[in-house]
Coordinates of C-alpha atoms in Angstrom, one line a residue:
Chain A
G1 CA 99.0 93.9 102.4
I2 CA 97.3 95.8 105.4
Q3 CA 96.9 99.8 105.6
V4 CA 97.6 101.9 108.1
E5 CA 96.5 105.5 108.0
Q6 CA 97.9 108.3 110.4
S7 CA 96.1 111.4 111.7
P8 CA 96.7 114.8 112.0
P9 CA 100.1 114.5 109.3
D10 CA 100.9 117.8 111.2
L11 CA 100.3 119.2 114.5
I12 CA 101.6 122.1 116.5
L13 CA 101.0 122.9 119.8
Q14 CA 101.7 125.3 122.7
E15 CA 103.9 123.6 125.7
G16 CA 100.8 122.5 128.3
A17 CA 98.1 121.2 125.8
N18 CA 96.6 118.0 125.4
S19 CA 96.6 116.1 121.9
T20 CA 95.3 113.1 120.1
L21 CA 96.7 110.8 117.7
R22 CA 95.2 108.4 115.6
C23 CA 95.8 105.4 113.7
N24 CA 93.3 103.3 111.1
F25 CA 94.2 100.5 110.0
S26 CA 92.4 98.2 107.1
D27 CA 92.1 94.8 108.2
S28 CA 92.4 93.0 111.8
V29 CA 95.5 93.0 113.8
N30 CA 97.2 90.8 116.7
N31 CA 99.6 93.2 117.1
L32 CA 99.8 97.2 117.4
Q33 CA 102.7 99.5 118.2
W34 CA 103.3 103.2 119.1
F35 CA 106.9 104.9 118.5
H36 CA 108.2 108.0 119.5
Q37 CA 111.2 109.2 116.5
N38 CA 112.7 112.1 118.6
P39 CA 114.4 114.9 117.0
W40 CA 117.9 113.0 116.8
G41 CA 116.0 110.3 114.7
Q42 CA 115.9 107.9 117.9
L43 CA 112.8 105.5 118.0
I44 CA 111.6 104.6 121.4
N45 CA 108.9 102.1 121.7
L46 CA 105.7 103.7 123.7
F47 CA 103.3 100.7 124.1
Y48 CA 102.6 97.3 122.8
I49 CA 99.2 97.6 122.7
P50 CA 97.2 94.8 120.1
S51 CA 93.9 96.1 122.0
G52 CA 92.6 97.8 125.4
T53 CA 94.1 100.5 126.9
K54 CA 97.0 101.5 128.6
Q55 CA 99.0 104.1 130.5
N56 CA 102.9 105.1 130.8
G57 CA 103.1 108.6 132.8
R58 CA 101.8 111.7 130.5
L59 CA 100.6 109.0 128.0
S60 CA 98.3 106.9 126.9
A61 CA 96.8 104.7 124.5
T62 CA 93.6 102.8 123.5
T63 CA 92.7 100.1 120.4
V64 CA 89.6 98.8 119.7
A65 CA 90.7 96.2 117.0
T66 CA 86.4 95.3 116.2
E67 CA 86.7 99.0 115.2
R68 CA 89.6 99.4 113.6
Y69 CA 91.0 102.3 115.1
S70 CA 93.9 103.0 117.2
L71 CA 94.5 106.4 119.2
L72 CA 97.4 108.2 121.5
Y73 CA 96.9 110.7 124.3
I74 CA 99.4 113.0 125.5
S75 CA 98.6 115.3 127.8
S76 CA 100.3 118.6 129.1
S77 CA 102.4 118.3 126.5
Q78 CA 106.4 119.1 127.0
T79 CA 109.0 120.9 124.3
T80 CA 110.5 117.3 124.4
D81 CA 107.5 115.4 123.3
S82 CA 108.3 117.0 119.8
G83 CA 109.0 114.5 116.9
V84 CA 107.3 111.8 114.6
Y85 CA 105.1 109.0 116.3
F86 CA 104.4 105.9 114.3
C87 CA 101.7 103.7 114.8
A88 CA 102.7 100.1 113.7
V89 CA 100.5 97.1 113.2
G90 CA 100.6 93.8 112.6
E91 CA 98.4 90.7 110.7
T92 CA 98.9 88.5 112.9
S93 CA 101.4 88.0 116.6
G94 CA 104.1 87.1 114.6
S95 CA 103.9 89.1 111.1
R96 CA 106.3 91.5 110.7
L97 CA 105.1 95.0 111.0
T98 CA 103.7 98.4 109.1
F99 CA 104.4 101.5 109.5
G100 CA 102.1 104.4 109.5
E101 CA 103.3 107.4 107.8
G102 CA 103.8 109.1 110.9
T103 CA 102.2 112.4 112.6
Q104 CA 105.1 115.4 113.0
L105 CA 103.9 116.7 116.5
T106 CA 106.0 120.2 117.0
V107 CA 105.8 121.6 121.1
N108 CA 106.2 125.0 121.3
P109 CA 107.6 126.5 124.4
Chain B
D1 CA 119.1 103.1 125.4
S2 CA 116.9 100.2 123.8
G3 CA 120.1 98.4 124.0
V4 CA 120.4 97.2 120.0
T5 CA 123.4 98.0 118.7
Q6 CA 124.3 99.5 115.4
T7 CA 127.3 100.4 113.8
P8 CA 128.5 102.5 112.5
K9 CA 126.6 105.5 112.9
H10 CA 127.3 107.0 109.7
L11 CA 129.1 106.2 106.8
I12 CA 129.7 107.9 103.3
T13 CA 130.6 105.7 100.0
A14 CA 130.1 106.2 96.5
T15 CA 127.8 104.4 94.0
G16 CA 128.6 100.6 92.8
Q17 CA 130.5 99.8 96.2
R18 CA 129.4 97.5 98.7
V19 CA 128.8 98.3 102.5
T20 CA 127.9 96.3 105.9
L21 CA 126.0 97.3 108.5
R22 CA 126.3 95.3 112.0
C23 CA 123.4 95.1 114.8
S24 CA 123.3 93.2 117.8
P25 CA 120.5 92.6 119.3
R26 CA 119.6 93.3 122.8
S27 CA 120.4 90.6 125.1
G28 CA 117.6 88.0 125.5
D29 CA 116.4 88.9 122.2
L30 CA 115.9 85.9 119.5
S31 CA 114.1 88.3 116.8
V32 CA 115.8 90.8 114.5
Y33 CA 114.4 93.3 112.2
W34 CA 116.2 95.5 109.4
Y35 CA 114.2 98.8 108.1
Q36 CA 115.0 101.4 106.0
Q37 CA 113.7 105.0 106.8
S38 CA 114.5 107.1 103.4
L39 CA 112.2 110.8 103.0
D40 CA 109.7 109.7 100.1
Q41 CA 109.3 106.1 101.4
G42 CA 109.2 106.2 105.1
L43 CA 109.7 103.3 107.5
Q44 CA 110.1 100.5 105.4
F45 CA 110.5 96.4 106.1
L46 CA 113.0 94.9 104.6
I47 CA 113.7 91.3 106.7
Q48 CA 113.3 89.3 109.5
Y49 CA 115.0 86.9 111.1
Y50 CA 114.5 84.9 114.3
N51 CA 117.2 82.3 116.2
G52 CA 119.4 82.8 113.4
E53 CA 116.5 81.5 110.3
E54 CA 115.1 84.1 108.1
R55 CA 111.4 84.8 109.3
A56 CA 109.9 87.0 107.1
K57 CA 111.0 89.3 103.6
G58 CA 109.5 92.3 102.8
N59 CA 110.8 95.2 100.2
I60 CA 114.7 94.2 100.2
L61 CA 116.2 94.4 96.7
E62 CA 117.9 91.9 95.6
R63 CA 121.5 93.9 95.6
F64 CA 120.9 93.8 99.3
S65 CA 121.0 90.6 101.5
A66 CA 121.4 89.9 105.4
Q67 CA 121.8 86.9 107.9
Q68 CA 121.8 86.3 111.7
F69 CA 124.8 84.8 113.2
P70 CA 124.6 82.2 115.8
D71 CA 125.5 84.8 118.3
L72 CA 122.8 86.6 117.2
H73 CA 124.3 88.8 115.7
S74 CA 122.7 90.2 112.6
E75 CA 124.2 92.0 109.4
L76 CA 123.0 93.5 105.9
N77 CA 125.0 93.8 103.4
L78 CA 124.1 96.6 100.7
S79 CA 125.8 96.1 97.2
S80 CA 126.1 98.0 94.0
L81 CA 125.0 101.0 95.7
E82 CA 123.3 103.9 94.1
L83 CA 122.2 107.3 94.9
G84 CA 118.7 106.1 95.9
D85 CA 119.4 103.9 98.9
S86 CA 120.9 106.7 100.9
A87 CA 118.8 106.5 103.8
L88 CA 118.4 106.2 107.5
Y89 CA 119.0 101.5 108.0
F90 CA 117.6 101.3 111.5
C91 CA 117.5 97.7 113.2
A92 CA 115.1 96.7 115.4
S93 CA 114.6 93.4 118.2
S94 CA 111.9 91.6 120.3
A95 CA 112.1 88.7 122.1
T96 CA 109.9 86.7 120.5
P97 CA 108.0 87.6 117.0
G98 CA 105.3 89.8 117.4
S99 CA 106.9 91.1 120.9
P100 CA 107.8 94.8 121.6
L101 CA 109.8 96.2 119.1
H102 CA 113.0 97.7 120.1
F103 CA 114.9 100.0 117.9
G104 CA 118.7 100.4 117.6
N105 CA 119.9 104.3 116.8
G106 CA 120.7 103.5 113.1
T107 CA 123.0 103.4 110.4
R108 CA 122.8 106.8 108.4
L109 CA 123.9 105.9 105.1
T110 CA 125.5 108.4 101.9
V111 CA 125.5 106.9 98.5
T112 CA 127.5 110.0 96.4

């Protein structure tokens, strides 16, 4: 099956800093989504982005499907951004999502 | 609030027992997914339903079963429970297979 690698595994930032999280995948995908799991365990869908670039407030994401990677940018980080960020991919538009191991982000005040 | 409702929030039971986890998808969503999250395995896909029919199966044990009912709610049944089944079980829904996925808050299962 498809392999998903996320980097870095851990990231510690000071409030106000910017960061870039990366997701590499081993095969062509038609579905890619980014999720944030907050410290209470809730999983929130951030982006549905099989290709191209999207922005939502301080967060933006870019997927370059031909090169098999996606990036999640967090600008002016806040303590509420802490948690685990997951990338999940699907080989076809309707197939199940395979999750990466996540990036654990800690934003200190 | 994602609109996906899972009950119960917490469940503590003994080895060998059977439990049922319940999920109500977001209004209008036809696809329901179950995922298991444990510390050493990450988020593992278990099973997917679409409009009442099983669509895809992942790493779901034979001791586990699920179904989606005509009103689109879903239940995950876990039987002959073992200590290793302790995990957070998530339900998610989407409008159609492949569209954005929305997760419930999960059921934390502890097997003692």
